[in-house]
PDB file of C-alpha atoms in Angstrom:
ATOM      1  CA  MET A  27      31.538   2.720  -2.243  1.00 41.00           C
ATOM      2  CA  ASP A  28      27.559   2.260  -3.780  1.00 42.00           C
ATOM      3  CA  ARG A  29      28.483  -0.299  -6.096  1.00 47.00           C
ATOM      4  CA  VAL A  30      30.498  -2.757  -3.782  1.00 44.00           C
ATOM      5  CA  LEU A  31      27.655  -2.106  -1.568  1.00 46.00           C
ATOM      6  CA  SER A  32      25.345  -2.676  -3.971  1.00 53.00           C
ATOM      7  CA  LEU A  33      27.113  -6.042  -4.838  1.00 57.00           C
ATOM      8  CA  PRO A  34      24.259  -9.095  -3.664  1.00 59.00           C
ATOM      9  CA  LEU A  35      25.372 -12.047  -0.722  1.00 58.00           C
ATOM     10  CA  PHE A  36      27.560 -14.502  -2.077  1.00 57.00           C
ATOM     11  CA  TRP A  37      29.964 -11.638  -3.838  1.00 62.00           C
ATOM     12  CA  ARG A  38      30.614  -9.787  -0.660  1.00 67.00           C
ATOM     13  CA  VAL A  39      31.821 -13.748   1.029  1.00 69.00           C
ATOM     14  CA  CYS A  40      33.443 -14.063  -1.731  1.00 67.00           C
ATOM     15  CA  ALA A  41      35.576 -11.109  -1.297  1.00 71.00           C
ATOM     16  CA  ILE A  42      36.236 -11.101   2.438  1.00 70.00           C
ATOM     17  CA  ASN A  43      37.144 -14.514   1.793  1.00 72.00           C
ATOM     18  CA  GLY A  44      39.336 -13.529  -0.946  1.00 72.00           C
ATOM     19  CA  ALA A  45      40.862 -10.451   0.458  1.00 74.00           C
ATOM     20  CA  VAL A  46      41.490 -12.515   4.358  1.00 70.00           C
ATOM     21  CA  PHE A  47      43.276 -15.659   2.082  1.00 71.00           C
ATOM     22  CA  THR A  48      45.191 -12.480   0.249  1.00 74.00           C
ATOM     23  CA  LEU A  49      46.594 -10.812   3.494  1.00 73.00           C
ATOM     24  CA  GLY A  50      47.539 -14.513   4.329  1.00 69.00           C
ATOM     25  CA  THR A  51      49.562 -14.856   1.109  1.00 69.00           C
ATOM     26  CA  LEU A  52      51.161 -11.405   1.319  1.00 69.00           C
ATOM     27  CA  ALA A  53      52.334 -11.905   4.854  1.00 68.00           C
ATOM     28  CA  LEU A  54      53.994 -15.433   3.596  1.00 63.00           C
ATOM     29  CA  VAL A  55      55.494 -13.638   0.816  1.00 58.00           C
ATOM     30  CA  LEU A  56      57.059 -10.617   1.751  1.00 62.00           C
ATOM     31  CA  SER A  57      58.109 -11.833   5.246  1.00 65.00           C
ATOM     32  CA  PRO A  58      61.360 -13.711   6.410  1.00 63.00           C
ATOM     33  CA  ALA A  59      59.819 -17.298   7.377  1.00 57.00           C
ATOM     34  CA  THR A  60      60.653 -20.329   5.491  1.00 58.00           C
ATOM     35  CA  VAL A  61      59.433 -23.587   5.346  1.00 54.00           C
ATOM     36  CA  SER A  62      61.859 -26.060   5.172  1.00 56.00           C
ATOM     37  CA  ALA A  63      62.070 -29.019   3.313  1.00 54.00           C
ATOM     38  CA  ARG A  64      61.408 -31.151   6.803  1.00 61.00           C
ATOM     39  CA  THR A  65      58.870 -28.690   8.584  1.00 55.00           C
ATOM     40  CA  LEU A  66      60.516 -27.876  12.151  1.00 60.00           C
ATOM     41  CA  GLY A  67      58.802 -27.702  15.372  1.00 63.00           C
ATOM     42  CA  SER A  68      59.158 -23.210  15.066  1.00 66.00           C
ATOM     43  CA  GLU A  69      57.848 -23.912  12.031  1.00 61.00           C
ATOM     44  CA  MET A  70      54.546 -25.076  12.623  1.00 68.00           C
ATOM     45  CA  LEU A  71      53.791 -22.339  15.521  1.00 73.00           C
ATOM     46  CA  VAL A  72      53.778 -19.999  12.923  1.00 65.00           C
ATOM     47  CA  LEU A  73      51.400 -21.858  10.629  1.00 64.00           C
ATOM     48  CA  ALA A  74      49.296 -22.668  13.148  1.00 72.00           C
ATOM     49  CA  VAL A  75      49.083 -19.477  14.864  1.00 73.00           C
ATOM     50  CA  GLY A  76      48.760 -18.241  11.245  1.00 70.00           C
ATOM     51  CA  LEU A  77      46.008 -20.447  10.232  1.00 72.00           C
ATOM     52  CA  VAL A  78      44.202 -19.348  13.478  1.00 76.00           C
ATOM     53  CA  VAL A  79      44.573 -16.251  12.722  1.00 76.00           C
ATOM     54  CA  ILE A  80      43.335 -15.666   9.119  1.00 73.00           C
ATOM     55  CA  VAL A  81      40.073 -17.979  10.592  1.00 75.00           C
ATOM     56  CA  VAL A  82      39.145 -15.713  14.094  1.00 76.00           C
ATOM     57  CA  LEU A  83      39.843 -12.923  11.013  1.00 76.00           C
ATOM     58  CA  ASN A  84      37.846 -14.771   8.585  1.00 73.00           C
ATOM     59  CA  GLY A  85      34.468 -14.653  11.134  1.00 72.00           C
ATOM     60  CA  MET A  86      33.996 -12.075  12.901  1.00 76.00           C
ATOM     61  CA  LEU A  87      34.525 -10.341   9.454  1.00 70.00           C
ATOM     62  CA  LEU A  88      31.963 -12.520   8.604  1.00 70.00           C
ATOM     63  CA  ARG A  89      30.164 -12.674  11.059  1.00 71.00           C
ATOM     64  CA  ALA A  90      29.930  -8.748  11.079  1.00 69.00           C
ATOM     65  CA  VAL A  91      27.913  -9.179   7.992  1.00 67.00           C
ATOM     66  CA  LEU A  92      25.383 -12.014   8.919  1.00 67.00           C
ATOM     67  CA  ARG A  93      25.276 -10.592  12.665  1.00 71.00           C
ATOM     68  CA  PRO A  94      22.333  -8.640  11.212  1.00 70.00           C
ATOM     69  CA  LEU A  95      20.934 -11.438   9.092  1.00 71.00           C
ATOM     70  CA  ASP A  96      19.852 -13.647  12.141  1.00 68.00           C
ATOM     71  CA  GLU A  97      18.761 -10.238  13.961  1.00 71.00           C
ATOM     72  CA  LEU A  98      16.305 -10.089  11.244  1.00 72.00           C
ATOM     73  CA  ARG A  99      15.126 -13.461  10.999  1.00 71.00           C
ATOM     74  CA  SER A 100      13.516 -13.391  15.008  1.00 71.00           C
ATOM     75  CA  VAL A 101      12.177 -10.503  14.157  1.00 73.00           C
ATOM     76  CA  MET A 102       9.979 -11.819  10.943  1.00 74.00           C
ATOM     77  CA  ALA A 103       9.529 -15.215  13.455  1.00 73.00           C
ATOM     78  CA  ALA A 104       7.814 -12.007  16.452  1.00 71.00           C
ATOM     79  CA  VAL A 105       5.624 -10.013  14.539  1.00 71.00           C
ATOM     80  CA  ASP A 106       2.885  -9.615  14.309  1.00 67.00           C
ATOM     81  CA  LEU A 107       0.167  -7.753  12.609  1.00 66.00           C
ATOM     82  CA  ARG A 108      -2.257  -6.862  15.899  1.00 65.00           C
ATOM     83  CA  HIS A 109       0.793  -5.901  17.846  1.00 66.00           C
ATOM     84  CA  PRO A 110       1.991  -2.761  14.792  1.00 68.00           C
ATOM     85  CA  GLY A 111       5.500  -0.837  15.536  1.00 65.00           C
ATOM     86  CA  ARG A 112       7.999  -3.986  16.408  1.00 68.00           C
ATOM     87  CA  ARG A 113      11.267  -2.727  13.592  1.00 72.00           C
ATOM     88  CA  HIS A 114      14.439  -4.337  13.389  1.00 65.00           C
ATOM     89  CA  ALA A 115      16.883  -1.429  15.131  1.00 69.00           C
ATOM     90  CA  SER A 116      19.020  -0.846  11.640  1.00 61.00           C
ATOM     91  CA  ALA A 117      21.202   0.461  12.460  1.00 54.00           C
ATOM     92  CA  GLY A 118      25.324   2.330  10.218  1.00 51.00           C
ATOM     93  CA  SER A 119      25.529   0.798   5.547  1.00 54.00           C
ATOM     94  CA  GLY A 120      26.356  -2.504   6.500  1.00 58.00           C
ATOM     95  CA  PRO A 121      25.811  -5.074   3.844  1.00 58.00           C
ATOM     96  CA  ALA A 122      22.521  -6.335   5.684  1.00 65.00           C
ATOM     97  CA  HIS A 123      21.202  -2.113   6.113  1.00 67.00           C
ATOM     98  CA  ALA A 124      19.649  -2.344   2.115  1.00 71.00           C
ATOM     99  CA  LEU A 125      16.914  -5.581   3.699  1.00 72.00           C
ATOM    100  CA  VAL A 126      16.899  -4.674   7.553  1.00 75.00           C
ATOM    101  CA  ALA A 127      15.421  -1.234   5.627  1.00 76.00           C
ATOM    102  CA  GLY A 128      13.139  -2.775   3.161  1.00 77.00           C
ATOM    103  CA  PHE A 129      11.620  -4.835   5.726  1.00 78.00           C
ATOM    104  CA  ASN A 130      10.721  -2.742   7.522  1.00 79.00           C
ATOM    105  CA  ALA A 131       9.319  -0.770   5.322  1.00 82.00           C
ATOM    106  CA  MET A 132       7.018  -3.575   4.035  1.00 83.00           C
ATOM    107  CA  LEU A 133       5.997  -3.646   8.069  1.00 80.00           C
ATOM    108  CA  ASP A 134       5.281   0.131   7.675  1.00 81.00           C
ATOM    109  CA  ARG A 135       3.266  -0.309   4.520  1.00 84.00           C
ATOM    110  CA  LEU A 136       0.976  -3.616   5.934  1.00 81.00           C
ATOM    111  CA  GLU A 137      -0.135  -1.989   8.581  1.00 76.00           C
ATOM    112  CA  GLN A 138      -1.218   1.202   6.714  1.00 78.00           C
ATOM    113  CA  GLU A 139      -2.165  -1.448   4.748  1.00 79.00           C
ATOM    114  CA  ARG A 140      -4.467  -3.965   7.255  1.00 76.00           C
ATOM    115  CA  SER A 141      -4.884  -0.086   9.610  1.00 74.00           C
ATOM    116  CA  ALA A 142      -6.806   0.932   6.361  1.00 77.00           C
ATOM    117  CA  SER A 143      -8.237  -2.106   6.295  1.00 76.00           C
ATOM    118  CA  THR A 144      -9.674  -2.346   9.286  1.00 72.00           C
ATOM    119  CA  ALA A 145     -11.388   1.369   9.493  1.00 73.00           C
ATOM    120  CA  ARG A 146     -13.531   0.513   6.207  1.00 79.00           C
ATOM    121  CA  ILE A 147     -14.464  -2.730   8.048  1.00 78.00           C
ATOM    122  CA  LEU A 148     -15.287  -1.133  11.074  1.00 72.00           C
ATOM    123  CA  GLN A 149     -17.608   1.822   8.779  1.00 75.00           C
ATOM    124  CA  ALA A 150     -19.309  -1.015   6.575  1.00 78.00           C
ATOM    125  CA  GLN A 151     -20.838  -2.763  10.431  1.00 75.00           C
ATOM    126  CA  GLU A 152     -20.889   0.689  11.469  1.00 71.00           C
ATOM    127  CA  ALA A 153     -23.169   0.922   8.213  1.00 75.00           C
ATOM    128  CA  GLU A 154     -24.567  -1.623   8.262  1.00 79.00           C
ATOM    129  CA  ARG A 155     -26.112  -1.955  12.127  1.00 74.00           C
ATOM    130  CA  GLN A 156     -28.191   1.208  10.946  1.00 74.00           C
ATOM    131  CA  ARG A 157     -29.431  -0.403   7.820  1.00 80.00           C
ATOM    132  CA  ILE A 158     -30.624  -3.441  10.248  1.00 80.00           C
ATOM    133  CA  ALA A 159     -31.508  -1.281  13.233  1.00 72.00           C
ATOM    134  CA  GLN A 160     -33.956   1.043  11.242  1.00 76.00           C
ATOM    135  CA  GLU A 161     -35.086  -2.282  10.244  1.00 78.00           C
ATOM    136  CA  LEU A 162     -35.926  -3.630  13.163  1.00 77.00           C
ATOM    137  CA  HIS A 163     -37.627  -0.614  14.103  1.00 70.00           C
ATOM    138  CA  ASP A 164     -39.830   0.133  10.990  1.00 74.00           C
ATOM    139  CA  GLU A 165     -40.416  -2.535  10.154  1.00 80.00           C
ATOM    140  CA  VAL A 166     -40.223  -5.100  13.229  1.00 82.00           C
ATOM    141  CA  GLY A 167     -41.239  -2.931  15.050  1.00 80.00           C
ATOM    142  CA  GLN A 168     -44.218  -1.526  13.769  1.00 82.00           C
ATOM    143  CA  SER A 169     -46.430  -4.631  13.101  1.00 85.00           C
ATOM    144  CA  LEU A 170     -45.511  -5.788  17.168  1.00 83.00           C
ATOM    145  CA  THR A 171     -46.671  -2.402  17.421  1.00 85.00           C
ATOM    146  CA  ALA A 172     -49.699  -2.496  15.583  1.00 86.00           C
ATOM    147  CA  VAL A 173     -49.818  -6.843  16.802  1.00 86.00           C
ATOM    148  CA  LEU A 174     -50.866  -4.955  20.565  1.00 83.00           C
ATOM    149  CA  LEU A 175     -53.105  -2.747  18.717  1.00 86.00           C
ATOM    150  CA  GLY A 176     -55.224  -5.543  17.431  1.00 87.00           C
ATOM    151  CA  LEU A 177     -55.084  -7.875  20.107  1.00 83.00           C
ATOM    152  CA  THR A 178     -56.274  -5.405  22.732  1.00 84.00           C
ATOM    153  CA  GLN A 179     -59.676  -3.985  20.492  1.00 83.00           C
ATOM    154  CA  ALA A 180     -59.649  -8.284  20.639  1.00 86.00           C
ATOM    155  CA  MET A 181     -59.845  -8.474  23.959  1.00 84.00           C
ATOM    156  CA  ARG A 182     -62.095  -6.018  24.805  1.00 83.00           C
ATOM    157  CA  ASP A 183     -65.561  -7.777  22.459  1.00 80.00           C
ATOM    158  CA  ALA A 184     -63.439 -11.157  24.122  1.00 82.00           C
ATOM    159  CA  SER A 185     -65.104 -13.579  26.414  1.00 84.00           C
ATOM    160  CA  PRO A 186     -63.160 -13.713  29.934  1.00 83.00           C
ATOM    161  CA  GLU A 187     -62.358 -16.334  28.747  1.00 83.00           C
ATOM    162  CA  VAL A 188     -60.298 -16.317  25.834  1.00 84.00           C
ATOM    163  CA  ALA A 189     -59.653 -12.439  27.000  1.00 83.00           C
ATOM    164  CA  ARG A 190     -57.444 -14.162  29.312  1.00 85.00           C
ATOM    165  CA  GLU A 191     -55.160 -16.143  26.626  1.00 86.00           C
ATOM    166  CA  LEU A 192     -55.251 -12.839  24.834  1.00 85.00           C
ATOM    167  CA  GLU A 193     -54.102 -10.743  27.219  1.00 86.00           C
ATOM    168  CA  LEU A 194     -50.872 -14.044  27.715  1.00 88.00           C
ATOM    169  CA  VAL A 195     -50.067 -13.291  24.058  1.00 88.00           C
ATOM    170  CA  ARG A 196     -50.247  -9.656  24.542  1.00 85.00           C
ATOM    171  CA  GLU A 197     -47.576  -9.856  27.619  1.00 88.00           C
ATOM    172  CA  THR A 198     -45.765 -11.719  25.198  1.00 88.00           C
ATOM    173  CA  THR A 199     -46.645  -9.893  22.081  1.00 87.00           C
ATOM    174  CA  ARG A 200     -45.124  -6.099  24.531  1.00 85.00           C
ATOM    175  CA  THR A 201     -42.472  -8.004  25.904  1.00 86.00           C
ATOM    176  CA  SER A 202     -40.527  -9.598  21.896  1.00 86.00           C
ATOM    177  CA  LEU A 203     -41.232  -5.193  21.328  1.00 82.00           C
ATOM    178  CA  GLU A 204     -38.811  -4.424  23.825  1.00 82.00           C
ATOM    179  CA  GLU A 205     -36.065  -6.470  23.525  1.00 81.00           C
ATOM    180  CA  VAL A 206     -36.564  -5.700  19.704  1.00 81.00           C
ATOM    181  CA  ARG A 207     -35.820  -2.206  20.501  1.00 77.00           C
ATOM    182  CA  ARG A 208     -33.236  -3.030  22.373  1.00 76.00           C
ATOM    183  CA  ILE A 209     -32.092  -4.592  20.153  1.00 79.00           C
ATOM    184  CA  ALA A 210     -32.008  -1.830  17.224  1.00 74.00           C
ATOM    185  CA  GLN A 211     -31.171   0.007  20.733  1.00 72.00           C
ATOM    186  CA  ARG A 212     -27.403  -1.790  21.028  1.00 70.00           C
ATOM    187  CA  LEU A 213     -26.984  -1.995  17.494  1.00 72.00           C
ATOM    188  CA  ARG A 214     -26.977   2.310  16.765  1.00 70.00           C
ATOM    189  CA  PRO A 215     -26.186   3.660  19.494  1.00 71.00           C
ATOM    190  CA  GLY A 216     -29.673   6.539  18.773  1.00 69.00           C
ATOM    191  CA  VAL A 217     -28.892   7.934  22.435  1.00 69.00           C
ATOM    192  CA  LEU A 218     -25.325   8.274  21.701  1.00 77.00           C
ATOM    193  CA  ALA A 219     -25.423  10.962  19.500  1.00 72.00           C
ATOM    194  CA  ASP A 220     -28.961  12.775  21.125  1.00 74.00           C
ATOM    195  CA  LEU A 221     -27.481  13.407  24.424  1.00 77.00           C
ATOM    196  CA  GLY A 222     -23.824  12.712  24.199  1.00 84.00           C
ATOM    197  CA  LEU A 223     -20.912   9.766  25.329  1.00 87.00           C
ATOM    198  CA  LEU A 224     -20.984  10.453  29.279  1.00 87.00           C
ATOM    199  CA  ASN A 225     -25.143   9.834  29.183  1.00 86.00           C
ATOM    200  CA  ALA A 226     -24.635   6.261  26.114  1.00 86.00           C
ATOM    201  CA  LEU A 227     -21.925   4.982  28.170  1.00 89.00           C
ATOM    202  CA  SER A 228     -24.991   5.912  32.130  1.00 89.00           C
ATOM    203  CA  SER A 229     -27.428   4.006  29.156  1.00 86.00           C
ATOM    204  CA  LEU A 230     -25.438   1.034  29.090  1.00 87.00           C
ATOM    205  CA  ALA A 231     -24.518   0.757  32.583  1.00 89.00           C
ATOM    206  CA  SER A 232     -28.323   0.957  33.381  1.00 89.00           C
ATOM    207  CA  ASP A 233     -28.572  -1.268  30.938  1.00 86.00           C
ATOM    208  CA  LEU A 234     -26.347  -3.743  32.322  1.00 88.00           C
ATOM    209  CA  ALA A 235     -27.102  -3.307  36.363  1.00 89.00           C
ATOM    210  CA  ALA A 236     -30.904  -4.273  34.903  1.00 87.00           C
ATOM    211  CA  ARG A 237     -30.001  -7.507  32.956  1.00 85.00           C
ATOM    212  CA  THR A 238     -28.381  -8.943  35.894  1.00 87.00           C
ATOM    213  CA  GLY A 239     -28.182  -6.971  38.615  1.00 88.00           C
ATOM    214  CA  VAL A 240     -24.873  -6.640  38.346  1.00 89.00           C
ATOM    215  CA  THR A 241     -24.142  -3.277  40.470  1.00 91.00           C
ATOM    216  CA  VAL A 242     -22.228  -0.497  38.509  1.00 91.00           C
ATOM    217  CA  ARG A 243     -19.916   1.863  39.752  1.00 92.00           C
ATOM    218  CA  ARG A 244     -20.298   4.866  37.134  1.00 90.00           C
ATOM    219  CA  GLY A 245     -16.587   6.883  37.255  1.00 89.00           C
ATOM    220  CA  PHE A 246     -16.882  10.449  35.066  1.00 87.00           C
ATOM    221  CA  LEU A 247     -14.974  12.830  36.153  1.00 81.00           C
ATOM    222  CA  PRO A 248     -15.804  16.556  34.337  1.00 76.00           C
ATOM    223  CA  GLY A 249     -13.851  18.817  32.459  1.00 73.00           C
ATOM    224  CA  LEU A 250     -13.638  15.997  29.552  1.00 80.00           C
ATOM    225  CA  PRO A 251     -12.571  17.454  26.143  1.00 82.00           C
ATOM    226  CA  ALA A 252     -14.812  17.559  23.161  1.00 84.00           C
ATOM    227  CA  LEU A 253     -14.695  14.079  20.783  1.00 86.00           C
ATOM    228  CA  SER A 254     -14.615  14.096  17.743  1.00 87.00           C
ATOM    229  CA  PRO A 255     -18.140  11.532  16.238  1.00 85.00           C
ATOM    230  CA  GLU A 256     -15.556   9.140  15.391  1.00 86.00           C
ATOM    231  CA  VAL A 257     -13.827   8.730  18.768  1.00 89.00           C
ATOM    232  CA  GLU A 258     -16.842   8.902  20.041  1.00 88.00           C
ATOM    233  CA  LEU A 259     -18.627   5.872  18.917  1.00 88.00           C
ATOM    234  CA  VAL A 260     -14.935   4.450  19.626  1.00 90.00           C
ATOM    235  CA  VAL A 261     -15.382   5.006  23.306  1.00 91.00           C
ATOM    236  CA  TYR A 262     -18.691   3.494  23.534  1.00 90.00           C
ATOM    237  CA  ARG A 263     -18.284   0.758  21.127  1.00 89.00           C
ATOM    238  CA  VAL A 264     -15.085  -0.342  23.379  1.00 92.00           C
ATOM    239  CA  ALA A 265     -17.440  -0.286  26.418  1.00 91.00           C
ATOM    240  CA  GLN A 266     -20.413  -1.927  25.067  1.00 88.00           C
ATOM    241  CA  GLU A 267     -18.005  -4.606  24.075  1.00 88.00           C
ATOM    242  CA  ALA A 268     -16.233  -4.783  27.995  1.00 89.00           C
ATOM    243  CA  LEU A 269     -19.374  -4.886  29.267  1.00 89.00           C
ATOM    244  CA  THR A 270     -21.006  -7.469  27.463  1.00 86.00           C
ATOM    245  CA  ASN A 271     -18.017  -9.486  27.594  1.00 86.00           C
ATOM    246  CA  VAL A 272     -18.714  -9.022  31.962  1.00 86.00           C
ATOM    247  CA  ALA A 273     -22.783  -9.756  31.231  1.00 84.00           C
ATOM    248  CA  ARG A 274     -21.759 -13.263  29.599  1.00 83.00           C
ATOM    249  CA  HIS A 275     -18.497 -15.163  30.539  1.00 79.00           C
ATOM    250  CA  ALA A 276     -16.868 -12.220  34.073  1.00 76.00           C
ATOM    251  CA  ARG A 277     -19.698 -14.017  36.330  1.00 82.00           C
ATOM    252  CA  ALA A 278     -18.916  -9.811  38.784  1.00 85.00           C
ATOM    253  CA  SER A 279     -21.065  -8.554  41.162  1.00 88.00           C
ATOM    254  CA  THR A 280     -19.227  -5.221  40.660  1.00 91.00           C
ATOM    255  CA  VAL A 281     -17.990  -3.788  37.691  1.00 92.00           C
ATOM    256  CA  GLU A 282     -16.255  -0.169  37.730  1.00 92.00           C
ATOM    257  CA  VAL A 283     -17.410   2.334  34.300  1.00 93.00           C
ATOM    258  CA  GLY A 284     -15.255   5.197  34.543  1.00 92.00           C
ATOM    259  CA  LEU A 285     -13.948   8.020  31.781  1.00 93.00           C
ATOM    260  CA  THR A 286     -11.701  10.491  32.869  1.00 91.00           C
ATOM    261  CA  ARG A 287      -8.669  12.842  30.670  1.00 89.00           C
ATOM    262  CA  ARG A 288      -4.594  11.862  31.619  1.00 87.00           C
ATOM    263  CA  GLY A 289      -3.679  14.250  30.654  1.00 84.00           C
ATOM    264  CA  GLY A 290      -3.341  14.174  26.415  1.00 86.00           C
ATOM    265  CA  LEU A 291      -5.213  10.884  26.961  1.00 90.00           C
ATOM    266  CA  LEU A 292      -8.450  10.261  27.405  1.00 92.00           C
ATOM    267  CA  VAL A 293      -9.395   6.549  29.571  1.00 93.00           C
ATOM    268  CA  LEU A 294     -11.960   4.318  29.860  1.00 94.00           C
ATOM    269  CA  ARG A 295     -11.449   1.597  32.063  1.00 93.00           C
ATOM    270  CA  VAL A 296     -13.668  -0.781  32.525  1.00 92.00           C
ATOM    271  CA  ALA A 297     -12.442  -2.705  36.093  1.00 91.00           C
ATOM    272  CA  ASP A 298     -14.700  -5.966  37.066  1.00 90.00           C
ATOM    273  CA  ASP A 299     -14.376  -8.643  40.499  1.00 87.00           C
ATOM    274  CA  GLY A 300     -15.396 -11.952  38.160  1.00 82.00           C
ATOM    275  CA  LEU A 301     -13.484 -14.905  36.248  1.00 77.00           C
ATOM    276  CA  GLY A 302     -12.707 -13.068  33.597  1.00 62.00           C
ATOM    277  CA  ALA A 303     -12.923 -12.759  30.460  1.00 55.00           C
ATOM    278  CA  GLY A 304     -10.721 -15.482  29.567  1.00 53.00           C
ATOM    279  CA  GLU A 305     -10.268 -16.761  26.532  1.00 50.00           C
ATOM    280  CA  ALA A 306     -13.954 -17.523  25.192  1.00 47.00           C
ATOM    281  CA  ALA A 307     -14.283 -13.125  24.835  1.00 52.00           C
ATOM    282  CA  GLY A 308     -10.913 -13.532  22.033  1.00 61.00           C
ATOM    283  CA  ALA A 309     -12.851 -12.441  19.669  1.00 62.00           C
ATOM    284  CA  GLY A 310     -14.779  -9.455  20.884  1.00 75.00           C
ATOM    285  CA  VAL A 311     -10.519  -8.031  22.873  1.00 81.00           C
ATOM    286  CA  GLN A 312      -8.791  -8.029  19.882  1.00 80.00           C
ATOM    287  CA  GLY A 313     -11.900  -5.953  18.093  1.00 82.00           C
ATOM    288  CA  MET A 314     -11.578  -3.678  21.000  1.00 86.00           C
ATOM    289  CA  ARG A 315      -8.372  -3.080  19.192  1.00 86.00           C
ATOM    290  CA  GLU A 316      -9.066  -2.935  16.288  1.00 84.00           C
ATOM    291  CA  ARG A 317     -11.245  -0.052  17.036  1.00 86.00           C
ATOM    292  CA  ALA A 318      -8.827   1.671  19.701  1.00 87.00           C
ATOM    293  CA  GLU A 319      -6.190   1.530  16.599  1.00 85.00           C
ATOM    294  CA  THR A 320      -8.490   3.565  13.877  1.00 85.00           C
ATOM    295  CA  VAL A 321      -8.171   6.854  16.902  1.00 87.00           C
ATOM    296  CA  GLY A 322      -4.655   7.093  17.411  1.00 85.00           C
ATOM    297  CA  GLY A 323      -5.539   4.460  20.760  1.00 88.00           C
ATOM    298  CA  THR A 324      -4.464   1.688  22.075  1.00 89.00           C
ATOM    299  CA  LEU A 325      -6.724  -1.572  24.259  1.00 90.00           C
ATOM    300  CA  GLU A 326      -5.047  -3.474  27.370  1.00 89.00           C
ATOM    301  CA  LEU A 327      -6.439  -5.365  28.594  1.00 88.00           C
ATOM    302  CA  ARG A 328      -4.930  -6.892  32.027  1.00 86.00           C
ATOM    303  CA  PRO A 329      -6.045  -8.907  35.482  1.00 85.00           C
ATOM    304  CA  ARG A 330      -7.520  -6.623  38.665  1.00 83.00           C
ATOM    305  CA  GLY A 331      -5.742  -6.145  41.820  1.00 77.00           C
ATOM    306  CA  GLY A 332      -8.374  -8.446  43.783  1.00 76.00           C
ATOM    307  CA  GLY A 333      -9.394 -10.807  41.537  1.00 80.00           C
ATOM    308  CA  GLY A 334     -11.162  -9.876  37.774  1.00 85.00           C
ATOM    309  CA  THR A 335     -10.354  -7.914  35.216  1.00 88.00           C
ATOM    310  CA  GLU A 336      -9.341  -4.799  33.693  1.00 90.00           C
ATOM    311  CA  VAL A 337     -10.063  -2.689  30.687  1.00 91.00           C
ATOM    312  CA  LEU A 338      -8.333   0.031  29.982  1.00 93.00           C
ATOM    313  CA  LEU A 339      -8.802   2.047  26.705  1.00 93.00           C
ATOM    314  CA  GLU A 340      -6.603   5.095  26.644  1.00 93.00           C
ATOM    315  CA  VAL A 341      -7.042   7.866  23.175  1.00 92.00           C
ATOM    316  CA  PRO A 342      -4.618  10.568  22.116  1.00 90.00           C
ATOM    317  CA  VAL A 343      -6.929  13.703  22.499  1.00 84.00           C
ATOM    318  CA  GLY A 344      -4.323  17.096  23.417  1.00 66.00           C
ATOM    319  CA  ARG A 345      -2.518  18.184  25.758  1.00 53.00           C
ATOM    320  CA  THR A 346      -4.547  21.826  27.737  1.00 45.00           C
ATOM    321  CA  SER A 347      -2.524  24.612  27.601  1.00 40.00           C
TER     322      SER A 347
END
């Protein structure tokens, strides 16, 4: 039986056709039916019925063999590794079973490899962000601080006219130093490690409100579970990217940021009343989805009731006892 199931598809089709024709031949040989030298109308009718039966039977058998292949082709056309989990439902032990099982196994390997590759890329990105942030803080930041001290000393010895010019330069330098510190903070969320996830999210909300004037409403419910550093970083980066998209694309007046627990899921929600991120934030949204997948979570971007966009991140954290 196993040897028959392992035959190539070509030989299986030949075997089905041969079996159908053999049955037709046996029926003609064993039945009392005969054909006259001059074919009668009744004999023509019997031959026509027999031919129809053979064609229908052959079509039914071939359909049973080839239909799973057509379904598999449709699944192949619809597969998108950015949205994993789609599989062909393989049932029974028909001729296409091995092909379907192999295709599903290939998708499993591709998704596992893509997930592992994405995790490595994100880890490398975080390491590079920390390196750049450290260099900004240690080199650029310290250099600007030294410039500020030098300008302050020069202003004491300069004439009033020169002192006013130096004051303008000092203000520009101070603004540049603050911007360098903000960039370093976005690259390396030190507040996340020092003060925890909720304080880090509050800092992101406050920064958005200060930079854009958008009203930010926060909803952080108590009783959140202890989270691993990986999950905290994913939640923080997704919130950061979502708020960045709001600032760049949404033209919103109000943003809602919430972190709650629903059953065995940690749920982050960022919703705005603006125009939405649209296609301009496509790469950012894909990056958020990839981050969510590294901790077994899912991310959904959908229109918000009343206008705007809602970003929903769900991460499994286990159920309470």
